[in-house]
Coordinates of N, CA and C in Angstrom, one line a residue:
X1 N -14.9 8.0 12.1 CA -14.2 8.4 10.9 C -13.0 7.5 10.6
X2 N -12.8 7.2 9.4 CA -11.7 6.3 9.0 C -10.5 7.1 8.7
X3 N -9.4 6.7 9.3 CA -8.1 7.4 9.1 C -7.1 6.3 8.8
X4 N -6.2 6.6 7.8 CA -5.1 5.7 7.5 C -3.8 6.5 7.5
X5 N -2.8 5.9 8.2 CA -1.6 6.6 8.3 C -0.5 5.7 7.9
X6 N 0.3 6.1 6.9 CA 1.4 5.3 6.4 C 2.7 5.7 7.1
X7 N 3.7 4.8 7.1 CA 5.0 5.0 7.6 C 6.0 4.1 7.0
X8 N 7.2 4.4 7.1 CA 8.3 3.5 6.6 C 9.0 3.9 5.4
X9 N 8.6 5.0 4.8 CA 9.2 5.4 3.5 C 10.6 6.0 3.9
X10 N 11.4 6.2 2.8 CA 12.7 6.7 3.0 C 13.5 6.6 1.7
X11 N 14.8 6.8 1.8 CA 15.7 6.8 0.7 C 16.6 5.6 0.9
X12 N 16.7 4.8 -0.2 CA 17.5 3.6 -0.3 C 18.2 3.6 -1.6
X13 N 19.3 2.9 -1.7 CA 20.0 2.7 -2.9 C 19.3 1.6 -3.7
X14 N 19.4 1.6 -5.0 CA 18.8 0.5 -5.8 C 19.3 -0.8 -5.3
X15 N 18.4 -1.8 -5.2 CA 18.7 -3.1 -4.7 C 18.4 -3.2 -3.2
X16 N 18.1 -2.1 -2.5 CA 17.8 -2.1 -1.1 C 16.3 -2.4 -0.9
X17 N 16.0 -2.4 0.4 CA 14.7 -2.8 0.9 C 14.1 -1.8 1.8
X18 N 12.8 -1.7 1.8 CA 12.0 -0.9 2.7 C 10.7 -1.7 3.1
X19 N 10.2 -1.4 4.2 CA 8.9 -1.9 4.7 C 8.0 -0.8 5.0
X20 N 6.9 -0.7 4.3 CA 5.9 0.3 4.6 C 4.8 -0.3 5.5
X21 N 4.3 0.5 6.3 CA 3.2 0.1 7.2 C 2.0 1.1 7.1
X22 N 0.8 0.6 7.3 CA -0.4 1.5 7.3 C -1.2 1.1 8.5
X23 N -1.5 2.0 9.3 CA -2.3 1.8 10.5 C -3.6 2.5 10.4
X24 N -4.7 1.8 10.7 CA -6.0 2.4 10.6 C -6.6 2.7 12.0
X25 N -7.5 3.7 12.0 CA -8.3 4.0 13.2 C -9.7 4.3 12.7
X26 N -10.6 4.2 13.7 CA -12.0 4.6 13.4 C -12.8 3.5 12.7
X27 N -12.2 2.3 12.5 CA -12.9 1.3 11.8 C -12.2 -0.1 12.1
X28 N -12.8 -1.1 11.6 CA -12.2 -2.5 11.7 C -11.8 -2.9 10.3
X29 N -10.6 -3.4 10.2 CA -10.1 -3.8 8.9 C -10.7 -5.0 8.3
X30 N -11.4 -5.8 9.0 CA -11.9 -7.1 8.5 C -13.1 -6.9 7.5
X31 N -13.6 -5.7 7.3 CA -14.6 -5.4 6.3 C -14.0 -4.7 5.1
X32 N -12.7 -4.6 5.0 CA -12.1 -3.9 3.9 C -11.2 -4.7 3.1
X33 N -11.2 -4.5 1.8 CA -10.1 -4.9 0.9 C -9.0 -3.7 1.0
X34 N -7.8 -4.1 1.1 CA -6.7 -3.1 1.4 C -5.7 -3.1 0.2
X35 N -5.1 -2.0 0.0 CA -4.1 -2.0 -1.0 C -3.1 -0.8 -0.9
X36 N -2.1 -0.8 -1.8 CA -1.2 0.2 -1.9 C -1.1 0.8 -3.3
X37 N -1.2 2.1 -3.4 CA -1.0 2.8 -4.7 C 0.2 3.6 -4.6
X38 N 0.7 4.0 -5.8 CA 1.9 4.9 -5.8 C 1.7 5.9 -6.9
X39 N 2.3 7.0 -6.8 CA 2.3 8.0 -7.8 C 3.6 8.8 -7.8
X40 N 4.2 8.7 -9.0 CA 5.5 9.4 -9.2 C 5.2 10.8 -9.8
X41 N 6.1 11.7 -9.6 CA 5.8 13.1 -10.2 C 5.5 13.0 -11.7
X42 N 4.5 13.7 -12.1 CA 4.1 13.8 -13.5 C 3.5 12.5 -14.0
X43 N 3.2 11.5 -13.2 CA 2.7 10.2 -13.6 C 1.3 10.0 -13.0
X44 N 0.6 9.1 -13.6 CA -0.7 8.7 -13.0 C -0.5 7.8 -11.8
X45 N -1.5 7.9 -10.9 CA -1.4 7.0 -9.8 C -1.7 5.6 -10.3
X46 N -1.0 4.6 -9.8 CA -1.1 3.2 -10.2 C -1.3 2.3 -9.0
X47 N -2.0 1.2 -9.1 CA -2.2 0.3 -8.1 C -1.0 -0.7 -8.0
X48 N -0.4 -0.8 -6.9 CA 0.8 -1.6 -6.7 C 0.4 -3.0 -6.2
X49 N -0.5 -3.1 -5.2 CA -0.8 -4.4 -4.6 C -2.2 -4.3 -3.9
X50 N -2.9 -5.4 -3.9 CA -4.1 -5.4 -3.1 C -4.1 -6.7 -2.3
X51 N -4.9 -6.8 -1.2 CA -5.0 -8.0 -0.4 C -6.5 -8.0 0.1
X52 N -7.1 -9.2 -0.1 CA -8.5 -9.3 0.3 C -8.6 -9.6 1.8
X53 N -9.8 -9.7 2.3 CA -10.0 -10.0 3.7 C -9.5 -11.4 4.0
X54 N -9.5 -12.3 3.1 CA -9.0 -13.6 3.3 C -7.5 -13.8 3.1
X55 N -6.8 -12.7 2.7 CA -5.4 -12.7 2.5 C -4.9 -13.0 1.1
X56 N -5.8 -13.0 0.1 CA -5.4 -13.2 -1.3 C -4.8 -11.9 -1.8
X57 N -3.6 -12.0 -2.3 CA -2.9 -10.8 -2.8 C -2.7 -10.8 -4.3
X58 N -2.7 -9.6 -4.9 CA -2.5 -9.4 -6.3 C -1.5 -8.2 -6.4
X59 N -0.7 -8.3 -7.5 CA 0.4 -7.3 -7.6 C 0.5 -6.8 -9.0
X60 N 0.9 -5.5 -9.1 CA 1.3 -5.0 -10.4 C 2.4 -5.8 -10.9
X61 N 2.4 -6.1 -12.2 CA 3.3 -7.0 -12.8 C 4.8 -6.6 -12.6
X62 N 5.1 -5.3 -12.6 CA 6.5 -4.9 -12.4 C 7.0 -5.1 -11.0
X63 N 6.2 -5.4 -10.0 CA 6.7 -5.6 -8.7 C 6.5 -7.0 -8.2
X64 N 6.0 -7.9 -9.0 CA 5.9 -9.3 -8.7 C 7.2 -9.9 -8.4
X65 N 7.3 -10.7 -7.3 CA 8.5 -11.3 -6.9 C 9.4 -10.4 -6.1
X66 N 9.1 -9.1 -6.0 CA 9.9 -8.2 -5.2 C 9.1 -7.6 -4.0
X67 N 7.8 -7.4 -4.2 CA 7.0 -6.8 -3.1 C 6.1 -7.9 -2.5
X68 N 5.8 -7.7 -1.3 CA 4.9 -8.6 -0.6 C 3.9 -7.8 0.3
X69 N 2.6 -7.9 0.1 CA 1.7 -7.2 0.9 C 1.1 -8.2 1.9
X70 N 0.9 -7.7 3.1 CA 0.3 -8.5 4.2 C -0.6 -7.7 5.1
X71 N -1.5 -8.3 5.8 CA -2.4 -7.6 6.7 C -2.5 -8.3 8.0
X72 N -2.8 -7.5 9.0 CA -3.1 -8.0 10.4 C -4.3 -7.3 10.8
X73 N -5.5 -7.9 10.7 CA -6.7 -7.3 11.0 C -6.9 -7.0 12.5
X74 N -6.3 -7.8 13.3 CA -6.4 -7.6 14.8 C -5.7 -6.3 15.2
X75 N -4.6 -6.0 14.5 CA -3.9 -4.7 14.8 C -4.3 -3.6 13.9
X76 N -5.2 -3.8 12.9 CA -5.6 -2.8 12.0 C -4.4 -2.2 11.2
X77 N -3.5 -3.1 10.7 CA -2.4 -2.7 9.9 C -2.2 -3.5 8.7
X78 N -1.7 -2.9 7.6 CA -1.2 -3.6 6.5 C 0.2 -3.2 6.2
X79 N 1.0 -4.1 5.6 CA 2.4 -3.8 5.4 C 2.7 -4.0 3.9
X80 N 3.7 -3.4 3.4 CA 4.3 -3.7 2.1 C 5.8 -3.8 2.2
X81 N 6.2 -5.1 2.1 CA 7.7 -5.3 2.1 C 8.2 -5.2 0.7
X82 N 9.1 -4.3 0.5 CA 9.6 -4.0 -0.8 C 11.1 -4.4 -0.9
X83 N 11.4 -5.3 -1.7 CA 12.8 -5.8 -1.8 C 13.3 -5.5 -3.2
X84 N 14.6 -5.4 -3.4 CA 15.3 -5.2 -4.7 C 14.6 -3.9 -5.3
X85 N 14.6 -2.9 -4.6 CA 14.0 -1.6 -5.1 C 14.8 -1.1 -6.3
X86 N 14.0 -0.6 -7.2 CA 14.6 0.0 -8.5 C 14.2 1.5 -8.5
X87 N 15.0 2.3 -9.3 CA 14.7 3.7 -9.4 C 13.2 3.9 -9.9
X88 N 12.7 3.0 -10.7 CA 11.3 3.2 -11.2 C 10.3 3.0 -10.1
X89 N 10.7 2.5 -8.9 CA 9.8 2.4 -7.8 C 9.6 3.7 -7.0
X90 N 10.4 4.7 -7.3 CA 10.4 6.0 -6.6 C 9.0 6.6 -6.8
X91 N 8.4 6.9 -5.7 CA 7.0 7.5 -5.8 C 6.5 7.8 -4.4
X92 N 5.4 8.4 -4.3 CA 4.7 8.5 -3.0 C 3.7 7.3 -3.0
X93 N 3.8 6.6 -1.9 CA 3.0 5.4 -1.7 C 1.8 5.7 -0.8
X94 N 0.6 5.3 -1.2 CA -0.6 5.6 -0.5 C -1.3 4.3 -0.1
X95 N -1.7 4.2 1.2 CA -2.5 3.2 1.7 C -4.0 3.4 1.2
X96 N -4.7 2.3 0.9 CA -6.0 2.4 0.4 C -6.9 1.3 1.1
X97 N -8.1 1.7 1.4 CA -9.0 0.8 2.0 C -10.4 1.0 1.4
X98 N -11.1 -0.1 1.0 CA -12.4 -0.1 0.5 C -13.3 -1.0 1.2
X99 N -14.4 -0.5 1.8 CA -15.4 -1.3 2.5 C -16.1 -2.2 1.4
X100 N -16.0 -3.5 1.6 CA -16.6 -4.4 0.6 C -18.1 -4.4 0.6
X101 N -18.7 -3.8 1.6 CA -20.2 -3.8 1.6 C -20.7 -2.4 1.1
X102 N -20.1 -1.3 1.5 CA -20.6 0.0 1.1 C -19.9 0.5 -0.1
X103 N -18.7 0.0 -0.4 CA -17.8 0.5 -1.4 C -17.2 1.9 -1.1
X104 N -17.4 2.3 0.1 CA -16.7 3.6 0.4 C -15.2 3.3 0.5
X105 N -14.4 4.3 0.0 CA -13.0 4.2 -0.1 C -12.3 5.3 0.7
X106 N -11.1 4.9 1.2 CA -10.4 5.8 2.1 C -8.9 5.8 1.7
X107 N -8.2 6.9 1.9 CA -6.8 7.0 1.5 C -6.0 7.6 2.6
X108 N -4.8 7.1 2.7 CA -3.8 7.7 3.6 C -3.2 8.9 2.9
X109 N -2.3 9.6 3.6 CA -1.7 10.8 3.1 C -0.5 10.6 2.3
X110 N 0.1 9.4 2.4 CA 1.2 9.0 1.6 C 2.5 9.0 2.3
X111 N 3.5 8.2 1.8 CA 4.8 8.2 2.3 C 5.8 8.1 1.1
X112 N 6.8 8.9 1.2 CA 7.8 9.0 0.0 C 8.7 7.8 0.1
X113 N 8.9 7.1 -1.1 CA 9.9 6.1 -1.3 C 10.8 6.6 -2.4
X114 N 12.1 6.6 -2.1 CA 13.1 7.0 -3.2 C 14.1 5.9 -3.2
X115 N 14.3 5.4 -4.4 CA 15.4 4.4 -4.7 C 16.4 5.1 -5.7
X116 N 17.5 5.5 -5.2 CA 18.4 6.3 -6.0 C 19.8 6.2 -5.4
X117 N 20.8 6.2 -6.3 CA 22.2 6.1 -5.9 C 22.7 7.5 -5.5

């Protein structure tokens, strides 16, 4: 069974930084495209960043230049480095994995990120 667990969320002031991590178990990450979604209260869940098996990253326009996604397949982890956080970044952030062969998708339980004064 595939399990994804996020960590690293918290409360920071606008302009601050956080690093989120997602650790997987029950599978090997080298067959998955990975990503981070976020959902703010009353809002639709949106895709923040993805990273392919070869390390090609794509980002939501509003986070480009501020967020960096990375992966370490050997350790079954992906990270999201978030710099210059803004209040609009406040949301629950979810780790996402999709098997590129079966298209089965898996979600973490989420970690809260709050950027507020």
